[in-house]
Amino acid sequence: MLLFPILLAQHALAQTVVNDQPPANDSATEPYWPRYPDGTSEADFMMNTNSSDADLSGESRIARWIVTASNAFRAQFGCQPVTWNETAARIAQDHVNTCLWEHWGSDNLAQLSFSDEGGRFDVNPMIEMWAEEWDYYPFRHPEAQAASHFSAMIWNASNTLGCAWNVNCANTTDFPSMTYFVCNYWPVGNMATQPPGELYAINVPNWTKWTPEQVPDVPYTAAPSLPVRTATITGSGVAPSVRQSAAGQGNGETALNSAGCTRFSIWVLLTALAVAASC
């Protein structure tokens, strides 16, 4: 007599749908990185171990969240959604396995350190620090060609991404636990042109809630002169080979720094106090 109720309970459990959608934030007054879905917490998105095959293939909850949250963020600027790119993720894994703080092509890098050797992080802080760079992006001046993590994240023509992480990179005796996190976006964004800004104007739009008068007028440095070459956006939907494009900006196949210009890259290092390890 108990068999039927047990089967019903098992069927109901199998039909349970995991909420992976971020909560709405219609009252937002500025761009924001989405919060975790209602009913979840940081514990559901912890990077306790190095990225696994399920992560790299885009099947894990963390990988799915990266795509979902990225699309929610990109939608705030009217940009097309992204899908997971396993090739890009596996290149990112090769990168983080080195534990070297250096760019491999057009990647976004982040690292967070803990004073507790066993300290671990959830995924949101890694990407949110990039998203917050919108605050000093010169939206009114695409000619500045202000390459950043933020502009790479929302570059409209970049419609795939892949990420990986390594939680076993040693840091210092004060902060012995470091998580190294990398995302690759493809086709590559942050493309410089001559005249400057033609691609930035169409690939890094304003936040959709701003009126023209509300767009921040951020001070900027004029982009340096480049050889007369027009960048073209191409791509087959697979990730570039390692070191194919320079970090920050590129003008077609030639990296910006190879034209005698300064490569724009922002390195972010956040440290967490020991008390954070118990949170």
Coordinates of C-alpha atoms in Angstrom, one line a residue:
M1 CA 0.0 0.0 0.0
L2 CA 2.9 2.3 0.6
L3 CA 4.5 1.7 -2.8
F4 CA 2.2 4.1 -4.7
P5 CA 2.7 7.1 -2.5
I6 CA 6.5 6.6 -2.6
L7 CA 6.5 6.4 -6.4
L8 CA 4.4 9.6 -6.5
A9 CA 6.9 11.4 -4.2
Q10 CA 9.8 10.2 -6.4
H11 CA 8.0 11.4 -9.5
A12 CA 7.3 14.8 -7.9
L13 CA 11.0 15.1 -6.9
A14 CA 12.1 14.3 -10.4
Q15 CA 9.9 17.0 -11.8
T16 CA 11.3 19.7 -9.5
V17 CA 12.6 22.6 -11.6
V18 CA 15.7 24.4 -10.3
N19 CA 15.3 28.1 -10.4
D20 CA 18.2 29.5 -12.4
Q21 CA 16.7 32.9 -13.3
P22 CA 17.9 36.1 -11.6
P23 CA 15.3 38.2 -9.8
A24 CA 13.9 41.2 -11.6
N25 CA 15.3 44.6 -10.8
D26 CA 13.0 46.9 -12.6
S27 CA 13.7 49.8 -10.1
A28 CA 17.4 49.8 -10.9
T29 CA 18.8 53.3 -11.5
E30 CA 22.1 52.1 -12.9
P31 CA 23.6 49.0 -14.6
Y32 CA 24.0 46.0 -12.3
W33 CA 25.2 42.5 -12.3
P34 CA 22.3 40.1 -11.4
R35 CA 21.9 38.6 -8.0
Y36 CA 21.6 34.9 -7.6
P37 CA 18.1 33.3 -8.2
D38 CA 15.6 33.5 -5.4
G39 CA 15.8 30.5 -3.1
T40 CA 19.6 30.1 -3.7
S41 CA 22.7 31.5 -2.1
E42 CA 26.4 31.9 -2.6
A43 CA 26.7 28.3 -1.4
D44 CA 25.0 27.0 -4.5
F45 CA 27.6 28.7 -6.8
M46 CA 30.8 28.1 -4.9
M47 CA 34.0 27.3 -6.7
N48 CA 35.3 24.8 -4.2
T49 CA 37.4 22.8 -6.7
N50 CA 39.0 23.6 -10.1
S51 CA 36.6 23.7 -13.0
S52 CA 35.5 20.2 -14.0
D53 CA 34.5 18.7 -17.4
A54 CA 30.9 19.6 -16.6
D55 CA 31.9 23.2 -16.0
L56 CA 34.0 23.4 -19.2
S57 CA 31.3 21.8 -21.3
G58 CA 28.8 24.4 -20.0
E59 CA 26.6 21.7 -18.2
S60 CA 27.2 22.7 -14.6
R61 CA 25.1 25.1 -12.6
I62 CA 27.9 27.6 -12.3
A63 CA 28.5 27.6 -16.1
R64 CA 24.8 28.0 -16.8
W65 CA 24.7 30.8 -14.3
I66 CA 27.6 32.6 -16.0
V67 CA 25.7 32.5 -19.3
T68 CA 22.3 33.5 -17.7
A69 CA 23.8 36.4 -15.7
S70 CA 25.9 37.6 -18.6
N71 CA 22.8 37.7 -20.8
A72 CA 20.8 39.6 -18.2
F73 CA 23.6 42.1 -17.9
R74 CA 24.1 42.4 -21.7
A75 CA 20.3 42.9 -22.2
Q76 CA 20.6 46.0 -20.1
F77 CA 22.5 47.5 -22.9
G78 CA 20.5 46.0 -25.7
C79 CA 23.2 43.5 -26.7
Q80 CA 22.6 40.0 -28.1
P81 CA 22.8 37.0 -25.8
V82 CA 25.8 34.7 -25.6
T83 CA 26.0 31.0 -25.5
W84 CA 28.7 28.8 -23.9
N85 CA 31.8 28.0 -25.9
E86 CA 33.6 24.9 -24.7
T87 CA 36.7 25.5 -26.8
A88 CA 37.0 29.0 -25.2
A89 CA 36.5 27.4 -21.7
R90 CA 39.2 24.8 -22.3
I91 CA 41.7 27.4 -23.4
A92 CA 40.8 29.3 -20.3
Q93 CA 41.5 26.2 -18.2
D94 CA 44.9 25.8 -19.8
H95 CA 45.5 29.5 -18.9
V96 CA 44.5 29.2 -15.2
N97 CA 46.5 26.0 -14.8
T98 CA 49.6 28.1 -15.2
C99 CA 48.7 30.3 -12.2
L100 CA 50.5 33.1 -14.1
W101 CA 49.0 36.6 -13.9
E102 CA 49.2 37.4 -17.6
H103 CA 46.9 37.8 -20.5
W104 CA 46.5 35.1 -23.1
G105 CA 44.9 36.9 -26.0
S106 CA 41.7 38.8 -25.4
D107 CA 40.7 37.3 -22.1
N108 CA 39.3 38.8 -18.9
L109 CA 41.2 37.9 -15.8
A110 CA 40.3 38.1 -12.1
Q111 CA 41.9 36.7 -8.9
L112 CA 40.6 36.7 -5.4
S113 CA 42.8 35.8 -2.4
F114 CA 41.8 34.4 1.1
S115 CA 43.8 34.6 4.3
D116 CA 42.4 31.1 5.1
E117 CA 44.2 28.4 3.2
G118 CA 40.9 26.6 2.6
G119 CA 39.0 29.8 1.7
R120 CA 36.9 29.6 -1.5
F121 CA 34.7 32.0 -3.4
D122 CA 31.5 31.9 -5.3
V123 CA 31.4 32.9 -8.9
N124 CA 29.6 36.3 -8.8
P125 CA 32.3 38.4 -7.2
M126 CA 34.7 37.3 -10.0
I127 CA 32.6 38.6 -12.8
E128 CA 30.8 41.5 -11.0
M129 CA 34.1 43.4 -10.6
W130 CA 34.4 43.5 -14.4
A131 CA 30.8 44.6 -14.8
E132 CA 31.2 47.4 -12.4
E133 CA 33.8 49.0 -14.8
W134 CA 30.8 50.5 -16.6
D135 CA 31.1 53.3 -14.1
Y136 CA 34.1 54.8 -15.8
Y137 CA 33.5 53.8 -19.4
P138 CA 33.1 57.0 -21.7
F139 CA 29.8 56.1 -23.3
R140 CA 29.6 59.5 -25.0
H141 CA 33.0 59.1 -26.6
P142 CA 33.4 55.8 -28.5
E143 CA 36.3 57.4 -30.3
A144 CA 38.3 56.9 -27.0
Q145 CA 38.3 53.1 -27.8
A146 CA 38.4 52.6 -24.1
A147 CA 39.0 48.8 -23.9
S148 CA 38.1 47.2 -20.6
H149 CA 36.8 44.1 -19.0
F150 CA 33.3 45.7 -19.2
S151 CA 33.5 46.5 -22.9
A152 CA 34.6 42.9 -23.6
M153 CA 31.7 41.6 -21.6
I154 CA 29.0 43.4 -23.5
W155 CA 30.7 43.7 -26.9
N156 CA 27.6 43.0 -29.1
A157 CA 29.4 41.0 -31.7
S158 CA 30.9 38.6 -29.1
N159 CA 28.2 36.0 -28.9
T160 CA 30.0 33.1 -27.1
L161 CA 32.0 32.8 -24.0
G162 CA 33.9 30.2 -22.0
C163 CA 35.3 30.4 -18.5
A164 CA 37.5 28.3 -16.2
W165 CA 39.1 28.6 -12.7
N166 CA 41.8 27.3 -10.6
V167 CA 41.5 27.3 -6.8
N168 CA 44.9 25.9 -6.1
C169 CA 47.2 28.8 -7.1
A170 CA 49.5 29.6 -4.2
N171 CA 49.8 33.3 -3.3
T172 CA 51.6 34.6 -0.2
T173 CA 51.9 33.5 3.3
D174 CA 49.4 36.1 4.3
F175 CA 46.9 35.1 1.7
P176 CA 47.7 31.4 0.9
S177 CA 44.6 30.6 -1.0
M178 CA 44.0 32.2 -4.4
T179 CA 41.3 31.5 -7.0
Y180 CA 42.3 32.4 -10.5
F181 CA 39.4 33.0 -12.9
V182 CA 39.5 33.6 -16.7
C183 CA 36.8 34.1 -19.3
N184 CA 37.3 34.2 -23.1
Y185 CA 34.8 36.0 -25.4
W186 CA 34.5 35.1 -29.0
P187 CA 34.5 36.6 -31.6
V188 CA 37.0 38.9 -30.1
G189 CA 35.8 42.3 -29.0
N190 CA 37.5 45.6 -28.1
M191 CA 38.5 46.1 -31.7
A192 CA 40.2 49.4 -32.5
T193 CA 39.6 51.1 -35.9
Q194 CA 40.8 54.0 -38.0
P195 CA 38.9 56.4 -37.8
P196 CA 38.7 55.6 -34.1
G197 CA 35.5 54.3 -32.5
E198 CA 33.5 53.0 -35.4
L199 CA 33.1 49.5 -33.8
Y200 CA 32.9 50.8 -30.2
A201 CA 29.9 52.9 -31.3
I202 CA 27.9 49.9 -32.4
N203 CA 29.2 47.2 -30.0
V204 CA 29.2 49.1 -26.6
P205 CA 25.7 50.8 -26.4
N206 CA 24.4 53.0 -23.7
W207 CA 22.4 51.5 -20.8
T208 CA 18.8 51.2 -22.1
K209 CA 17.3 53.2 -19.3
W210 CA 19.3 56.3 -19.9
T211 CA 17.9 59.2 -21.9
P212 CA 20.5 60.9 -24.1
E213 CA 20.9 63.6 -21.4
Q214 CA 21.5 61.0 -18.7
V215 CA 24.4 59.3 -20.3
P216 CA 27.4 59.9 -18.1
D217 CA 30.0 62.3 -19.5
V218 CA 33.1 60.4 -18.3
P219 CA 36.5 62.1 -18.9
Y220 CA 38.6 60.2 -21.4
T221 CA 42.0 60.1 -23.1
A222 CA 41.9 60.3 -26.8
A223 CA 42.8 57.1 -28.6
P224 CA 46.3 57.1 -30.1
S225 CA 46.6 57.2 -33.9
L226 CA 46.7 53.8 -35.6
P227 CA 47.8 52.7 -39.0
V228 CA 45.1 53.1 -41.5
R229 CA 43.4 49.7 -41.3
T230 CA 39.8 48.9 -40.8
A231 CA 39.0 46.1 -38.4
T232 CA 36.5 43.5 -39.5
I233 CA 34.4 41.3 -37.2
T234 CA 34.7 37.7 -38.3
G235 CA 34.5 34.4 -36.5
S236 CA 33.2 30.9 -36.8
G237 CA 31.8 30.7 -33.2
V238 CA 34.9 28.8 -31.9
A239 CA 37.5 30.3 -29.7
P240 CA 40.7 31.9 -31.0
S241 CA 43.9 30.0 -30.6
V242 CA 46.0 30.8 -27.5
R243 CA 47.7 34.2 -27.9
Q244 CA 45.9 34.9 -31.2
S245 CA 44.8 38.4 -30.1
A246 CA 46.4 40.8 -27.7
A247 CA 44.6 41.7 -24.4
G248 CA 42.6 44.8 -24.3
Q249 CA 42.4 46.2 -27.9
G250 CA 43.2 45.0 -31.3
N251 CA 43.0 46.5 -34.8
G252 CA 42.1 43.7 -37.0
E253 CA 44.9 41.1 -36.8
T254 CA 47.5 43.5 -35.4
A255 CA 47.6 44.1 -31.6
L256 CA 47.3 47.7 -30.5
N257 CA 50.6 47.5 -28.5
S258 CA 52.4 46.3 -31.6
A259 CA 51.6 49.6 -33.2
G260 CA 53.5 51.4 -30.5
C261 CA 50.5 52.0 -28.3
T262 CA 49.9 51.1 -24.7
R263 CA 47.9 47.9 -24.2
F264 CA 44.9 48.7 -22.0
S265 CA 44.4 46.1 -19.3
I266 CA 43.0 46.3 -15.8
W267 CA 44.3 43.9 -13.2
V268 CA 42.1 43.4 -10.3
L269 CA 43.3 41.9 -7.0
L270 CA 40.9 41.8 -4.1
T271 CA 41.9 40.4 -0.7
A272 CA 39.6 39.0 1.9
L273 CA 40.3 39.3 5.6
A274 CA 40.4 36.2 7.8
V275 CA 37.0 36.9 9.2
A276 CA 35.5 36.5 5.8
A277 CA 36.6 32.8 5.8
S278 CA 33.9 32.0 8.3
C279 CA 31.1 33.7 6.4

